[in-house]
Coordinates of C-alpha atoms in Angstrom, one line a residue:
M1 CA 0.0 0.0 0.0
S2 CA 1.3 3.5 -0.9
H3 CA 2.3 5.6 2.1
V4 CA 1.6 9.1 3.4
L5 CA 4.7 11.3 3.8
V6 CA 4.5 13.9 6.6
A7 CA 7.1 16.6 5.9
P8 CA 6.4 19.8 7.9
D9 CA 8.6 22.6 9.0
K10 CA 8.4 24.0 12.6
F11 CA 5.6 25.9 14.1
K12 CA 7.7 28.7 15.4
G13 CA 7.3 29.5 19.1
S14 CA 5.3 26.3 19.6
L15 CA 6.6 23.0 18.1
T16 CA 9.7 21.9 16.3
A17 CA 9.4 20.3 12.9
V18 CA 10.1 16.9 14.6
E19 CA 7.2 17.5 17.1
V20 CA 4.8 18.6 14.3
A21 CA 5.6 15.5 12.3
A22 CA 5.1 13.2 15.2
A23 CA 1.7 14.8 16.2
V24 CA 0.4 14.5 12.6
A25 CA 1.7 10.9 12.3
D26 CA -0.1 10.1 15.6
G27 CA -3.3 11.6 14.3
L28 CA -3.1 9.6 11.1
A29 CA -2.3 6.4 12.9
A30 CA -5.4 6.8 15.0
A31 CA -7.7 7.8 12.2
A32 CA -6.4 5.5 9.4
P33 CA -4.4 2.7 11.1
G34 CA -4.0 0.7 7.9
V35 CA -2.2 3.5 6.0
P36 CA 1.6 3.5 6.2
V37 CA 3.1 6.8 7.3
R38 CA 6.6 8.1 6.9
V39 CA 7.9 11.2 8.6
L40 CA 10.5 13.6 7.3
P41 CA 10.7 16.9 9.2
V42 CA 12.1 19.6 6.9
A43 CA 13.6 23.1 7.1
D44 CA 14.5 25.8 4.7
G45 CA 17.9 26.8 6.1
G46 CA 16.7 28.8 9.1
E47 CA 16.1 27.8 12.7
G48 CA 15.5 24.1 13.0
T49 CA 17.8 23.0 10.1
V50 CA 20.2 21.0 12.3
D51 CA 17.3 19.3 14.0
A52 CA 15.8 18.3 10.6
A53 CA 19.1 17.0 9.4
V54 CA 19.5 14.9 12.6
A55 CA 16.0 13.5 12.1
A56 CA 17.1 12.5 8.6
G57 CA 20.0 10.5 9.8
F58 CA 22.8 13.0 10.3
R59 CA 24.8 12.9 13.6
R60 CA 24.6 15.8 15.9
V61 CA 28.0 17.3 16.9
R62 CA 28.0 19.6 19.9
T63 CA 30.7 22.2 20.4
L64 CA 31.4 25.2 22.6
V65 CA 31.1 28.5 20.7
T66 CA 30.7 32.2 21.3
G67 CA 27.2 33.6 21.3
P68 CA 26.1 36.8 19.5
T69 CA 27.2 39.0 22.4
G70 CA 30.2 37.1 23.7
Q71 CA 28.7 34.6 26.0
R72 CA 29.9 31.0 25.8
L73 CA 27.3 28.4 24.8
T74 CA 26.9 24.9 23.4
A75 CA 25.8 24.8 19.8
S76 CA 25.5 21.9 17.3
Y77 CA 26.1 21.2 13.7
A78 CA 25.0 18.0 11.9
R79 CA 27.3 15.6 10.1
R80 CA 27.0 12.7 7.8
G81 CA 30.1 11.4 6.2
G82 CA 32.1 14.4 4.8
T83 CA 29.0 16.7 4.8
A84 CA 28.3 19.1 7.6
V85 CA 25.1 21.2 8.0
V86 CA 25.7 24.4 9.9
E87 CA 22.8 26.5 11.0
L88 CA 23.7 30.1 11.7
A89 CA 20.9 30.5 14.2
E90 CA 22.4 27.7 16.4
A91 CA 25.3 30.0 17.4
S92 CA 24.3 33.5 16.2
G93 CA 20.5 33.5 16.3
L94 CA 18.2 36.0 17.9
H95 CA 17.1 33.3 20.4
R96 CA 20.7 33.1 21.6
L97 CA 20.7 36.7 22.9
P98 CA 20.8 36.5 26.7
G99 CA 19.6 40.0 27.5
G100 CA 17.7 41.7 24.7
L101 CA 18.5 42.8 21.2
A102 CA 21.9 44.1 20.3
P103 CA 21.7 45.4 16.8
L104 CA 25.1 47.3 16.8
T105 CA 27.3 44.8 18.7
A106 CA 25.9 41.3 17.9
S107 CA 28.4 39.1 16.0
S108 CA 28.4 36.1 13.8
F109 CA 31.7 34.8 15.4
G110 CA 30.1 31.6 16.8
T111 CA 28.9 30.5 13.3
G112 CA 32.5 30.7 12.2
E113 CA 33.5 28.6 15.1
L114 CA 30.9 26.0 14.1
I115 CA 32.3 26.0 10.5
G116 CA 35.8 25.7 11.8
A117 CA 34.9 22.7 14.0
A118 CA 33.3 21.0 11.0
V119 CA 36.4 21.7 8.8
R120 CA 38.8 20.5 11.4
A121 CA 36.7 17.3 11.7
G122 CA 37.4 16.6 8.1
C123 CA 34.2 17.7 6.4
K124 CA 34.7 18.7 2.8
R125 CA 31.2 20.0 2.1
V126 CA 29.5 22.5 4.4
V127 CA 25.9 23.5 3.9
L128 CA 25.3 26.8 5.7
G129 CA 21.7 27.5 6.6
V130 CA 21.0 31.2 7.2
G131 CA 18.1 32.7 9.0
G132 CA 17.2 34.2 12.3
S133 CA 20.5 36.0 12.7
A134 CA 20.9 38.4 15.6
S135 CA 23.8 40.4 13.9
T136 CA 24.4 42.7 11.0
D137 CA 28.1 42.4 10.8
G138 CA 28.5 41.4 7.2
G139 CA 29.8 38.0 8.3
A140 CA 32.9 39.7 9.7
G141 CA 32.7 37.8 12.9
L142 CA 32.2 34.5 11.0
L143 CA 35.5 35.1 9.1
A144 CA 37.3 36.3 12.2
A145 CA 36.6 33.0 13.9
L146 CA 38.2 31.3 10.9
G147 CA 41.4 33.4 11.1
A148 CA 40.7 36.8 9.4
R149 CA 41.9 39.9 11.2
L150 CA 40.2 43.3 11.1
F151 CA 42.1 46.5 12.1
D152 CA 41.3 50.2 12.6
A153 CA 43.4 53.1 11.4
D154 CA 45.7 52.8 14.4
G155 CA 46.3 49.1 13.8
A156 CA 44.1 48.0 16.7
P157 CA 41.8 45.0 16.3
L158 CA 38.1 45.9 15.8
A159 CA 35.5 45.1 18.4
P160 CA 32.8 42.7 17.3
G161 CA 29.6 43.8 15.7
G162 CA 28.4 45.8 12.7
A163 CA 28.9 49.3 14.2
A164 CA 32.6 48.7 14.7
L165 CA 33.0 48.2 11.0
R166 CA 32.7 52.0 10.5
R167 CA 36.3 52.1 11.9
L168 CA 37.6 49.4 9.6
A169 CA 40.9 50.4 7.8
R170 CA 42.4 47.0 6.9
V171 CA 41.4 43.4 6.5
D172 CA 44.0 40.6 6.7
L173 CA 42.8 37.3 5.3
S174 CA 46.2 35.6 5.3
G175 CA 45.5 33.8 8.6
L176 CA 42.4 32.0 7.3
D177 CA 42.6 28.2 7.8
S178 CA 44.2 26.8 4.7
R179 CA 41.8 23.8 4.8
L180 CA 38.9 26.1 3.9
S181 CA 40.1 26.2 0.3
E182 CA 39.5 22.4 0.1
V183 CA 35.8 22.7 1.2
D184 CA 32.8 23.1 -1.0
F185 CA 30.5 25.7 0.7
E186 CA 26.8 25.9 -0.2
L187 CA 24.6 28.8 1.1
A188 CA 21.1 27.6 1.8
S189 CA 19.0 30.8 1.5
D190 CA 16.0 32.2 -0.2
V191 CA 16.9 35.8 0.6
D192 CA 17.8 37.7 -2.5
N193 CA 18.7 41.0 -0.8
T194 CA 22.0 42.6 -1.7
L195 CA 24.4 43.7 1.1
L196 CA 23.9 47.4 0.7
G197 CA 21.3 50.0 -0.1
T198 CA 17.5 50.3 0.5
H199 CA 17.1 46.5 -0.1
G200 CA 20.2 45.6 1.8
A201 CA 20.9 43.8 5.1
A202 CA 20.8 46.9 7.4
A203 CA 17.8 48.6 5.8
V204 CA 15.6 45.6 5.5
Y205 CA 16.5 43.4 8.4
G206 CA 18.2 45.7 10.9
P207 CA 14.9 47.0 12.3
Q208 CA 13.8 43.3 13.0
K209 CA 16.9 43.0 15.1
G210 CA 16.2 46.2 17.1
A211 CA 18.0 48.8 15.0
T212 CA 16.6 52.3 15.1
A213 CA 16.7 54.6 12.0
E214 CA 20.0 56.0 13.3
D215 CA 21.3 52.5 14.0
V216 CA 20.5 51.5 10.4
E217 CA 22.7 54.4 9.1
V218 CA 25.5 53.3 11.4
L219 CA 25.3 49.7 10.2
E220 CA 25.0 50.7 6.5
D221 CA 28.2 52.8 6.9
G222 CA 30.0 49.9 8.5
L223 CA 28.9 47.4 5.9
T224 CA 29.9 49.8 3.1
R225 CA 33.5 50.0 4.5
W226 CA 33.5 46.2 4.9
A227 CA 32.3 45.6 1.3
M228 CA 34.9 48.0 -0.1
A229 CA 37.7 46.2 1.8
V230 CA 36.7 42.7 0.9
D231 CA 34.9 42.6 -2.5
P232 CA 32.6 45.4 -3.7
Q233 CA 31.3 43.3 -6.6
V234 CA 30.0 40.5 -4.5
A235 CA 28.2 43.0 -2.3
G236 CA 25.8 43.6 -5.2
R237 CA 24.9 39.9 -5.6
P238 CA 21.5 38.6 -4.6
G239 CA 21.8 36.8 -1.3
A240 CA 24.8 38.9 -0.1
G241 CA 22.5 40.5 2.4
A242 CA 21.3 37.2 3.9
A243 CA 21.7 36.8 7.7
G244 CA 23.0 40.3 8.3
G245 CA 25.5 40.0 5.5
A246 CA 26.9 36.6 6.4
G247 CA 25.9 35.6 2.9
F248 CA 28.4 38.2 1.6
A249 CA 31.2 36.8 3.6
A250 CA 30.4 33.2 2.6
M251 CA 30.3 34.1 -1.1
A252 CA 33.1 36.6 -1.2
V253 CA 35.7 34.8 0.9
L254 CA 34.6 31.1 1.3
G255 CA 33.5 30.9 -2.4
A256 CA 30.0 29.7 -1.3
R257 CA 27.4 28.9 -4.0
M258 CA 23.9 30.0 -3.2
R259 CA 21.0 27.6 -3.7
P260 CA 17.3 28.1 -2.7
G261 CA 17.2 26.9 0.9
I262 CA 14.3 24.5 0.8
A263 CA 15.4 22.9 -2.5
L264 CA 18.9 22.3 -1.2
L265 CA 17.7 21.0 2.2
L266 CA 15.1 18.6 0.6
D267 CA 17.8 17.0 -1.5
L268 CA 20.1 16.8 1.5
L269 CA 17.4 15.3 3.8
G270 CA 16.4 12.6 1.3
F271 CA 13.0 14.0 0.2
P272 CA 13.1 12.5 -3.3
D273 CA 13.5 9.0 -1.9
A274 CA 11.0 9.5 0.9
V275 CA 8.2 10.8 -1.4
R276 CA 8.7 8.1 -4.0
G277 CA 5.5 5.9 -4.1
A278 CA 3.6 8.3 -1.7
R279 CA -0.1 8.8 -2.2
L280 CA -0.2 12.1 -0.3
V281 CA 2.2 14.5 1.3
I282 CA 1.3 16.6 4.4
T283 CA 3.5 19.6 4.9
G284 CA 3.0 22.8 7.0
E285 CA 4.4 25.6 9.1
G286 CA 3.2 27.9 11.8
S287 CA 1.8 30.6 9.4
L288 CA 0.9 30.1 5.8
D289 CA 1.2 33.6 4.3
E290 CA 2.8 35.6 1.5
Q291 CA 6.3 34.6 2.8
T292 CA 5.3 31.0 2.3
L293 CA 5.0 31.6 -1.4
R294 CA 8.5 33.0 -1.6
G295 CA 10.4 29.8 -1.1
K296 CA 9.4 28.7 2.4
A297 CA 9.2 25.0 3.2
P298 CA 5.6 24.2 2.4
A299 CA 5.8 25.8 -1.1
G300 CA 9.1 24.0 -1.7
V301 CA 7.6 20.6 -0.6
A302 CA 4.6 21.1 -2.8
L303 CA 6.8 22.0 -5.8
A304 CA 9.0 18.9 -5.3
A305 CA 6.3 16.4 -4.3
G306 CA 4.7 15.3 -7.6
V307 CA 1.7 14.0 -5.7
P308 CA -1.2 15.7 -3.9
V309 CA -0.1 17.9 -1.1
V310 CA -2.1 19.3 1.9
A311 CA -0.9 21.6 4.6
V312 CA -1.4 22.0 8.3
A313 CA -0.7 25.4 9.9
G314 CA -1.3 27.5 12.9
R315 CA -3.1 29.9 10.7
S316 CA -3.5 30.5 7.0
L317 CA -3.7 33.9 5.4
L318 CA -3.6 32.6 1.8
S319 CA -6.6 32.4 -0.5
A320 CA -7.8 29.2 -2.1
A321 CA -6.4 30.5 -5.4
Q322 CA -3.0 31.2 -3.9
L323 CA -2.9 27.7 -2.3
R324 CA -3.7 26.1 -5.6
E325 CA -1.1 28.1 -7.4
A326 CA 1.5 26.9 -4.8
G327 CA 0.4 23.3 -5.4
I328 CA -1.4 22.8 -2.1
S329 CA -4.8 21.1 -2.4
A330 CA -6.1 22.0 1.0
V331 CA -5.0 23.6 4.3
Y332 CA -6.0 22.6 7.8
P333 CA -5.4 25.6 10.2
L334 CA -5.4 25.1 13.9
S335 CA -7.2 28.4 14.1
D336 CA -10.3 26.6 12.8
L337 CA -10.3 24.4 15.9
E338 CA -9.0 27.0 18.4
P339 CA -9.4 30.6 17.5
D340 CA -7.4 31.9 20.5
P341 CA -3.7 32.1 19.4
T342 CA -2.3 31.6 22.8
R343 CA -4.4 28.4 23.5
S344 CA -3.6 27.2 20.0
M345 CA 0.1 27.4 20.5
V346 CA -0.1 25.8 23.9
N347 CA -2.3 22.9 22.6
A348 CA -0.7 22.7 19.2
G349 CA 0.1 19.0 19.5
D350 CA -3.5 17.9 20.3
L351 CA -4.9 20.2 17.6
L352 CA -2.5 18.8 15.0
R353 CA -3.7 15.3 15.8
R354 CA -7.3 16.4 15.3
C355 CA -6.3 18.1 12.0
A356 CA -4.6 14.9 10.9
A357 CA -7.8 13.0 11.5
R358 CA -9.6 15.5 9.2
V359 CA -7.0 14.9 6.5
A360 CA -7.5 11.2 6.9
H361 CA -11.3 11.6 6.5
D362 CA -11.0 13.9 3.5
F363 CA -8.1 12.2 1.6
L364 CA -7.6 8.6 2.8
E365 CA -11.0 7.0 3.4
A366 CA -12.2 4.6 0.8
R367 CA -9.2 5.2 -1.4

């Protein structure tokens, strides 16, 4: 009998992708016990990417790194053979800030430490998932952790963070780990912003990280100096503005190739094999909205599935026409069962099990 593939992303602030998949699978098993179910939690390169890789068979590797504002913390990357999956948010994400937002001083240094750990362990392919970054430092911290040195006009090392880049006078890349040149870097991102300008990292994403209008100007000035010192041409590439400019550092210095996050991760997680022979795919995320249509996980799953796809979600703001255009046959929002957002988030697991029963009734009975 053909199976149902459950391939959701996380419900941010409520359940991880692994927990969402488990709840949906439980609901299907109760409502349609004779139907085989496979689960494959997915991610698009943002928060939860390492967890999804581990669920797909990668090994979790924990290491001590530096958080966005200098605190020491334990973060993980995922490894299988010579491939490592590094999630920027694991070390340098907003959720790693211990005491509030730090738009001017937060650094991507810890992400560089994760990359360094993977390279020292012998990985020859590093997939860097970006999303949820706390910093707007252009990836300067990331490169500093790998051996780059940044100096001001007096020859003093720069402090961490995007604001300090305004004082940048010289960049020395000679200390970069020589093994980096032997590694194939892939940037998993759906962000097409450039590093600078009105569509750049500071202007678009700085306010989400706590930057005021004045802070944005400071960060823009710093990123401009950074771009001029490293590679002005790469600064204008789509994706250079990803993760506060970490995309710029990855492409300009590490030679990273950018691929759409969900497409890259689906291949890496084994989606083509998991979906083969499936009769239905159930995907989802916390909110189905306009962002979903621009390369988020549910749209990527629907595009790649080749079989009917339905979605579960905390809420859906998309019209029936938009869902059809994205390849999603039906959506089952938790808000239909529990309109109160707080209660919905608290009881998301039970609500997902009820939604899964509705999916079974609508798509699996007498088929």
